[in-house]
Coordinates of C-alpha atoms in Angstrom, one line a residue:
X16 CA 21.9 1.1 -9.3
X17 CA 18.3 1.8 -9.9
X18 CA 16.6 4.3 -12.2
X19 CA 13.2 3.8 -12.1
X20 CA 12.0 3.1 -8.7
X21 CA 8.4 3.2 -7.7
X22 CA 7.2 2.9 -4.0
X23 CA 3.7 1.9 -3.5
X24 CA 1.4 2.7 -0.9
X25 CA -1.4 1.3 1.0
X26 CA -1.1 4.0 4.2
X27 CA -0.6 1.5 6.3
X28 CA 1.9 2.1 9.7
X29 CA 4.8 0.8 7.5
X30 CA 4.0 2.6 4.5
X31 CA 3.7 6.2 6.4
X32 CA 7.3 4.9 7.8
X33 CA 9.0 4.7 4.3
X34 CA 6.9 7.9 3.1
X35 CA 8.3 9.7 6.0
X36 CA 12.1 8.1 5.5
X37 CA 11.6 9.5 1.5
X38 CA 10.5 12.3 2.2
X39 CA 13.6 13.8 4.7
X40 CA 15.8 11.9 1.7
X41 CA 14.5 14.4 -0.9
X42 CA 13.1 11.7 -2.4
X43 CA 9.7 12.2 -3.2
X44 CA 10.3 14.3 -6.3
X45 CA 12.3 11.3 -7.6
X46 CA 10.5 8.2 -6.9
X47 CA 6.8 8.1 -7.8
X48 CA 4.7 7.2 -5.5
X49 CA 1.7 4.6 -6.7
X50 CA -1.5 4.2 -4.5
X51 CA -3.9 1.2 -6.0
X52 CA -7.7 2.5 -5.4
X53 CA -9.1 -0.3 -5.4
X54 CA -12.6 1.1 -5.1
X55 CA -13.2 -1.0 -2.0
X56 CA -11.5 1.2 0.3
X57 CA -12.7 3.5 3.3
X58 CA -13.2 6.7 3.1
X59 CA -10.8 7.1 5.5
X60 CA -8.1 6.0 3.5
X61 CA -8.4 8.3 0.8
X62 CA -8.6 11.2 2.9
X63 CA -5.6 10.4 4.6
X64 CA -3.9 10.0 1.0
X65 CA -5.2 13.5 0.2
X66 CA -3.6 14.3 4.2
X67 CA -0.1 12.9 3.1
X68 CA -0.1 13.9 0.0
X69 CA -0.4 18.2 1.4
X70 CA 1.9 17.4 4.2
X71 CA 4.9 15.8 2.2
X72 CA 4.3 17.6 -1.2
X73 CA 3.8 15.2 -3.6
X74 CA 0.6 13.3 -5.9
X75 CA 0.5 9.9 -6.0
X76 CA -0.3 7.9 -9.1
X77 CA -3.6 6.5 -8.4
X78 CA -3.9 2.8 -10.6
X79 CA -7.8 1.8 -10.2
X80 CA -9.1 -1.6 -11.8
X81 CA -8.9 -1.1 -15.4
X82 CA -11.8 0.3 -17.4
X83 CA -13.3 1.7 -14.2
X84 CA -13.1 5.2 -13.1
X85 CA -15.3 4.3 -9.7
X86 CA -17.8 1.2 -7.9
X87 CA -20.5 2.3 -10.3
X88 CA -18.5 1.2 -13.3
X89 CA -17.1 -2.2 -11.3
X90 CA -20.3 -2.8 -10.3
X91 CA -21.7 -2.9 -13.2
X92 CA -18.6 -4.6 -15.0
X93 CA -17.7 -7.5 -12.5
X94 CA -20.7 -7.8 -10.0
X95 CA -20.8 -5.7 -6.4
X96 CA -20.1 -8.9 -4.7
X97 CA -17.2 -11.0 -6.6
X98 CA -15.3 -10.1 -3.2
X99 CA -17.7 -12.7 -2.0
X100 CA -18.5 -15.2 -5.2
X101 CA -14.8 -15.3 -6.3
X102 CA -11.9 -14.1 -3.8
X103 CA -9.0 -14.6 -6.4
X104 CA -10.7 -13.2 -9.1
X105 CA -11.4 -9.9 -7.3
X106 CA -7.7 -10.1 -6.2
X107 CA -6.3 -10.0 -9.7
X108 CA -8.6 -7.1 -11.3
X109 CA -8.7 -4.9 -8.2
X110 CA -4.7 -5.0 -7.2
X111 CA -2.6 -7.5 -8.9
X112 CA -3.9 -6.1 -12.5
X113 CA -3.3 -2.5 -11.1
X114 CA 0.1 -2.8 -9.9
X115 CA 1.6 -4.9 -12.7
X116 CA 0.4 -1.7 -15.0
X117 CA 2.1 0.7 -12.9
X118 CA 5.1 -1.6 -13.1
X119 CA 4.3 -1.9 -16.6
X120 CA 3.6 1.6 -17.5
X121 CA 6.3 3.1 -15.0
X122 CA 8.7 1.4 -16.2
X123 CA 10.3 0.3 -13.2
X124 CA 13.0 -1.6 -12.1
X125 CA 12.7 -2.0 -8.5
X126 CA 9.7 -1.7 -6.5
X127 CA 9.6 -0.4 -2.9
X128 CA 7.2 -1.2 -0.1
X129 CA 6.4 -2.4 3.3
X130 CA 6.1 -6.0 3.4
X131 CA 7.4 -7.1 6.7
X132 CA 8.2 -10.8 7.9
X133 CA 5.5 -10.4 10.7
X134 CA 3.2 -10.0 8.2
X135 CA 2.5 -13.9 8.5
X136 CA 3.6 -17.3 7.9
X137 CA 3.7 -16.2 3.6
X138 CA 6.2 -13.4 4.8
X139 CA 8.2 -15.1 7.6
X140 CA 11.5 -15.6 5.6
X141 CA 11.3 -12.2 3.2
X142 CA 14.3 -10.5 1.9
X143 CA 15.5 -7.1 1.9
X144 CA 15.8 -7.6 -2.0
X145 CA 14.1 -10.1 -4.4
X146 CA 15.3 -10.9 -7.9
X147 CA 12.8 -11.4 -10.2
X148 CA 11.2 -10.5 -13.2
X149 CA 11.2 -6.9 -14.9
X150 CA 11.8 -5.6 -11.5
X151 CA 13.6 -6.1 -7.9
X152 CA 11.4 -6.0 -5.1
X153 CA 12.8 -4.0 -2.4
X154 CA 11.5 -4.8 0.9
X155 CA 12.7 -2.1 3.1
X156 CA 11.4 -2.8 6.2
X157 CA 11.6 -6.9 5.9
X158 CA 13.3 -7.1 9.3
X159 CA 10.8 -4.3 10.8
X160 CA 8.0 -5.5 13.2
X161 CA 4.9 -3.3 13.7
X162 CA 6.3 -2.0 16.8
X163 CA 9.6 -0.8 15.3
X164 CA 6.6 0.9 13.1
X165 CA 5.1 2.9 15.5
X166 CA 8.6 3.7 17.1
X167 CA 9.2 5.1 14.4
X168 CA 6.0 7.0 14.1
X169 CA 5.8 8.2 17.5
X170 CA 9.0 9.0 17.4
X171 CA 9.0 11.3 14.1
X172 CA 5.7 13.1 14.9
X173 CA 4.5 10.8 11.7
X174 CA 1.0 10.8 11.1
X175 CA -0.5 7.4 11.0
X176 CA -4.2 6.5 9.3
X177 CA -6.9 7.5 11.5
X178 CA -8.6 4.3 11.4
X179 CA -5.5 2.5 13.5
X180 CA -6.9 4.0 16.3
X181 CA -10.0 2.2 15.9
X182 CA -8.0 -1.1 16.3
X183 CA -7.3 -1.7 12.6
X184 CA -3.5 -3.2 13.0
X185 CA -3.6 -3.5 8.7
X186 CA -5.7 -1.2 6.7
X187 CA -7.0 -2.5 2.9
X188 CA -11.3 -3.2 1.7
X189 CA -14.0 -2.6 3.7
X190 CA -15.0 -6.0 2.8
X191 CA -11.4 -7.7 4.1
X192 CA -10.2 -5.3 7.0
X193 CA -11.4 -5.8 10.6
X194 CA -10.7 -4.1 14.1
X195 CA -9.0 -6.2 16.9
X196 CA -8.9 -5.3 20.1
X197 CA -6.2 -3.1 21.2
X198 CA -5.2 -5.2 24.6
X199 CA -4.6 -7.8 21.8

């Protein structure tokens, strides 16, 4: 049905799911995997892309905010803080402006990831499959819950990012991402 699928990552417990599930498909070497850099993001996470990317075999296709190659050139571009001075703004030129031009550039026509319903209230009635636009979005693990993630992960021998160990249930920017206590 589709020839030009694209699976992005963010490394998160669901994410490592699907890379894990794509990976014993043979499907790595067919279905590109996309990782936005936003250039807000821990160290931890990009070592644990270079981690994923040795164990399973592949490179992903990192898409940073255009006309920057690192936080030097954001910085001095947009503003260290526009996190802080302008939330939507930072939203749109460090992921939605990233991923639309891997969509763009990619070509694709459906678009895998890990949005789950217990993700929140925005996500509580997700589909498996959204029409719309140049693309489907194909939410594989829609009717997953985090557990069912770390089933799966414990389960598989699946590495998961470090930093969920240090209470992080959802990984993204340093500036956005906090621990919670594990008995919660």
């Amino acid at each position: 049905l589709f020839q030009r699928p694209i699976f992005t990552t963010a490394l998160i417990a669901g994410d490592v799911v699907i890379l894990d599930a794509m990976y014993r498909c043979g499907l790595l070497d067919r279905v590109p995997v996309v990782f936005i850099d936003t250039l807000h993001l821990f160290n931890e996470t990009l070592e644990f892309l270079e981690d994923c990317e040795a164990r399973y075999g592949f490179k992903a296709l990192r898409y940073l905010p255009e006309g920057c190659e690192d936080r030097k050139d954001w910085n001095a571009k947009y503003a260290s803080d526009l996190y802080m001075t302008d939330v939507d703004r930072y939203d749109q030129l460090a992921k939605v402006e990233p991923l639309n031009r891997a969509l763009t550039e990619l070509e694709a026509d459906a678009w895998i990831n890990g949005r789950r319903r217990d993700h929140g209230f925005d996500r509580a009635f997700l589909d498996v499959y959204e029409e719309g636009g140049a693309q489907f979005k194909m939410n594989v693990l829609a009717h997953w819950t985090f557990r069912d993630c770390w089933d799966y992960i414990e389960h598989n021998g699946v590495p998961a990012h470090p930093l969920h160990q240090d209470g992080y249930p959802s990984i993204g920017d340093l500036q956005s991402t906090l621990p919670v206590p594990k008995e919660k």
